[in-house]
Amino acid sequence: MKFSRIASTGGYLPEKILTNADLERMVDTTDAWIRERTGIEKRHVALDGQTTVDLAEQAARQALADGGFSPGDIDLIVFATTTPDRVFPSCACLLQQRLDIHGCAAFDIQAVCTGFVYALSVADKFIRTGAARRALVIGAETLSRIVDWSDRSTCVLFGDGAGAVVLEASDEAGILSSHLHADGQYESLLTVPAGVSDHPERLRAGDAFIEMKGNEVFKMAVNTLGRIVDETLDASGLDKSAIDWLVPHQANTRIIAATARKLDLPMERVVVTVDRHGNTSAASIPLALDVAVRDGRIRRGDMLLMEAFGGGFTWGSVLVRF
Ligand code: ACO
């Protein structure tokens, strides 16, 4: 078996919802501003004590059940997150223990909003080389823990959630190609400028939050995602008319619409969840995929283009025959 294919999907959003009206009571903003600039109407936020792995476990169990798999069928766990439960063990290991899986490779990937694209690409390579047969690939975040809830320029953007897929070996190509990039020279435009080793005093003081030069990130995202569309189509020799669905990272409807225009895709062929989920970073693509598979829009055989851009900067795409 030379290829990998997505066998099943799962998703989970925490119960607590924060609407734009709620944010109007917290910072100097308006529902109209948030909708117009971002397309976001509400987002889900984890409860106190509810962790990234708690959300991931729900999404993973749904993906396993959806495909008729038991945890013992999994021989690789790749977990994309920017907001891990602990410094260590990794979220992948914590999830492995929850699912009562023992012995297989399990590790985290940190590529911020591009995390799921990275994770899917890495898992695909494990399967193609024969190192794994069935991988659980997760994107899960509790971004609410690194949002400064008094900063109106960032707190309106983010949400919490988890998405999962089971990727398995196949004779037919599911993942057709993947394209990963990063350029660390832009690290200061989108960052949490403190951590375990750098400014640990800020982390200890509870002063380690997302900082973003939104306008510059916006321009870079639109241009870079335009280029990744070209790169992906060129590599596969496909015309843009072959794409049935764009399943983009959900940061902002204006960024998503720009990529759709580049593909000549009407918005009816774009999976948009940012209005209800906000930006859930590594969770946004698998959550969007799960929503569109579950509501019957995405069907077996459809051609999907997933793309993402995020802190690092990192960016990438995956072309998928679902
Ligand atoms: N409510 C009301 N006004 C606001 C708010 C708010 N929530 N936030 C900012 N403003 C004000 C600003 O203060 C500014 O006021 P001024 O003109 O008086 O100075 C004005 O609105 C315009 O601010 P801009 O930042 O220029 O607004 P912009 O149109 O660029 O929209 C946004 C901001 C939505 C953040 C946009 O830049 C964006 O989406 N950027 C990209 C975000 C992204 O894609 N991030 C990547 C992924 S995230 C990750 O990797 C973790």
Short mmCIF file of N, CA and C in Angstrom, two decimals, residues 240-248 260 263 265-272 288-289 292-293 295-307 318-320 322:
data_model
loop_
_atom_site.label_atom_id
_atom_site.label_comp_id
_atom_site.label_asym_id
_atom_site.label_seq_id
_atom_site.Cartn_x
_atom_site.Cartn_y
_atom_site.Cartn_z
N LYS A 240 -7.26 24.45 -11.53
CA LYS A 240 -8.03 24.84 -10.33
C LYS A 240 -9.47 24.36 -10.38
N SER A 241 -9.97 24.09 -11.60
CA SER A 241 -11.35 23.61 -11.72
C SER A 241 -11.52 22.21 -11.12
N ALA A 242 -10.40 21.52 -10.85
CA ALA A 242 -10.48 20.16 -10.27
C ALA A 242 -10.80 20.19 -8.78
N ILE A 243 -10.65 21.36 -8.14
CA ILE A 243 -10.88 21.44 -6.69
C ILE A 243 -12.38 21.53 -6.42
N ASP A 244 -12.88 20.57 -5.63
CA ASP A 244 -14.31 20.59 -5.27
C ASP A 244 -14.55 21.46 -4.03
N TRP A 245 -13.64 21.39 -3.06
CA TRP A 245 -13.84 22.11 -1.80
C TRP A 245 -12.53 22.71 -1.31
N LEU A 246 -12.59 23.96 -0.91
CA LEU A 246 -11.49 24.57 -0.17
C LEU A 246 -11.82 24.41 1.32
N VAL A 247 -10.89 23.78 2.05
CA VAL A 247 -11.06 23.63 3.51
C VAL A 247 -9.91 24.40 4.16
N PRO A 248 -10.10 25.71 4.32
CA PRO A 248 -8.98 26.55 4.75
C PRO A 248 -8.85 26.66 6.26
N ALA A 260 -10.25 31.86 -2.08
CA ALA A 260 -11.31 31.30 -2.93
C ALA A 260 -11.31 32.00 -4.29
N LEU A 263 -8.78 30.74 -6.58
CA LEU A 263 -9.15 29.43 -7.14
C LEU A 263 -10.39 29.51 -8.05
N LEU A 265 -13.25 29.80 -7.01
CA LEU A 265 -14.26 28.96 -6.34
C LEU A 265 -15.34 29.86 -5.74
N PRO A 266 -16.62 29.58 -6.01
CA PRO A 266 -17.66 30.34 -5.32
C PRO A 266 -17.65 29.99 -3.84
N MET A 267 -18.10 30.90 -2.99
CA MET A 267 -18.04 30.67 -1.54
C MET A 267 -18.87 29.45 -1.12
N GLU A 268 -19.82 29.02 -1.97
CA GLU A 268 -20.60 27.81 -1.65
C GLU A 268 -19.71 26.56 -1.64
N ARG A 269 -18.51 26.65 -2.27
CA ARG A 269 -17.60 25.50 -2.31
C ARG A 269 -16.46 25.66 -1.30
N VAL A 270 -16.62 26.59 -0.37
CA VAL A 270 -15.61 26.83 0.66
C VAL A 270 -16.24 26.49 2.01
N VAL A 271 -15.54 25.70 2.80
CA VAL A 271 -16.07 25.37 4.12
C VAL A 271 -15.66 26.50 5.08
N VAL A 272 -16.65 27.21 5.58
CA VAL A 272 -16.40 28.34 6.48
C VAL A 272 -17.02 28.01 7.85
N ALA A 288 -13.32 22.05 10.60
CA ALA A 288 -14.09 22.44 9.41
C ALA A 288 -14.37 21.21 8.55
N LEU A 289 -13.35 20.35 8.41
CA LEU A 289 -13.53 19.13 7.62
C LEU A 289 -14.64 18.27 8.24
N ALA A 292 -18.17 19.64 7.59
CA ALA A 292 -18.66 19.50 6.21
C ALA A 292 -18.85 18.04 5.81
N VAL A 293 -18.10 17.13 6.43
CA VAL A 293 -18.32 15.69 6.17
C VAL A 293 -19.63 15.26 6.85
N ASP A 295 -22.22 17.10 7.72
CA ASP A 295 -23.48 17.66 7.17
C ASP A 295 -23.69 17.24 5.71
N GLY A 296 -22.80 16.40 5.20
CA GLY A 296 -23.03 15.79 3.89
C GLY A 296 -22.53 16.59 2.70
N ARG A 297 -21.88 17.75 2.96
CA ARG A 297 -21.37 18.52 1.82
C ARG A 297 -20.18 17.82 1.18
N ILE A 298 -19.19 17.44 1.98
CA ILE A 298 -18.02 16.74 1.44
C ILE A 298 -18.32 15.25 1.38
N ARG A 299 -18.12 14.68 0.18
CA ARG A 299 -18.41 13.26 -0.02
C ARG A 299 -17.17 12.53 -0.49
N ARG A 300 -17.20 11.22 -0.38
CA ARG A 300 -16.11 10.36 -0.85
C ARG A 300 -15.82 10.67 -2.32
N GLY A 301 -14.54 10.82 -2.65
CA GLY A 301 -14.14 11.10 -4.03
C GLY A 301 -13.93 12.58 -4.31
N ASP A 302 -14.44 13.46 -3.43
CA ASP A 302 -14.26 14.90 -3.65
C ASP A 302 -12.77 15.28 -3.53
N MET A 303 -12.39 16.30 -4.30
CA MET A 303 -11.01 16.82 -4.22
C MET A 303 -11.00 18.03 -3.28
N LEU A 304 -10.17 17.94 -2.24
CA LEU A 304 -10.12 18.99 -1.22
C LEU A 304 -8.76 19.68 -1.22
N LEU A 305 -8.76 20.98 -1.09
CA LEU A 305 -7.51 21.70 -0.85
C LEU A 305 -7.57 22.29 0.56
N MET A 306 -6.65 21.84 1.41
CA MET A 306 -6.52 22.41 2.75
C MET A 306 -5.31 23.33 2.73
N GLU A 307 -5.45 24.51 3.33
CA GLU A 307 -4.29 25.41 3.40
C GLU A 307 -4.34 26.19 4.70
N VAL A 318 -2.37 20.85 1.83
CA VAL A 318 -2.50 19.42 1.55
C VAL A 318 -3.61 19.25 0.52
N LEU A 319 -3.31 18.50 -0.52
CA LEU A 319 -4.31 18.19 -1.55
C LEU A 319 -4.81 16.77 -1.28
N VAL A 320 -6.12 16.63 -1.16
CA VAL A 320 -6.68 15.37 -0.68
C VAL A 320 -7.80 14.89 -1.61
N PHE A 322 -10.77 12.82 -1.09
CA PHE A 322 -11.40 12.33 0.15
C PHE A 322 -12.00 10.94 -0.06
#
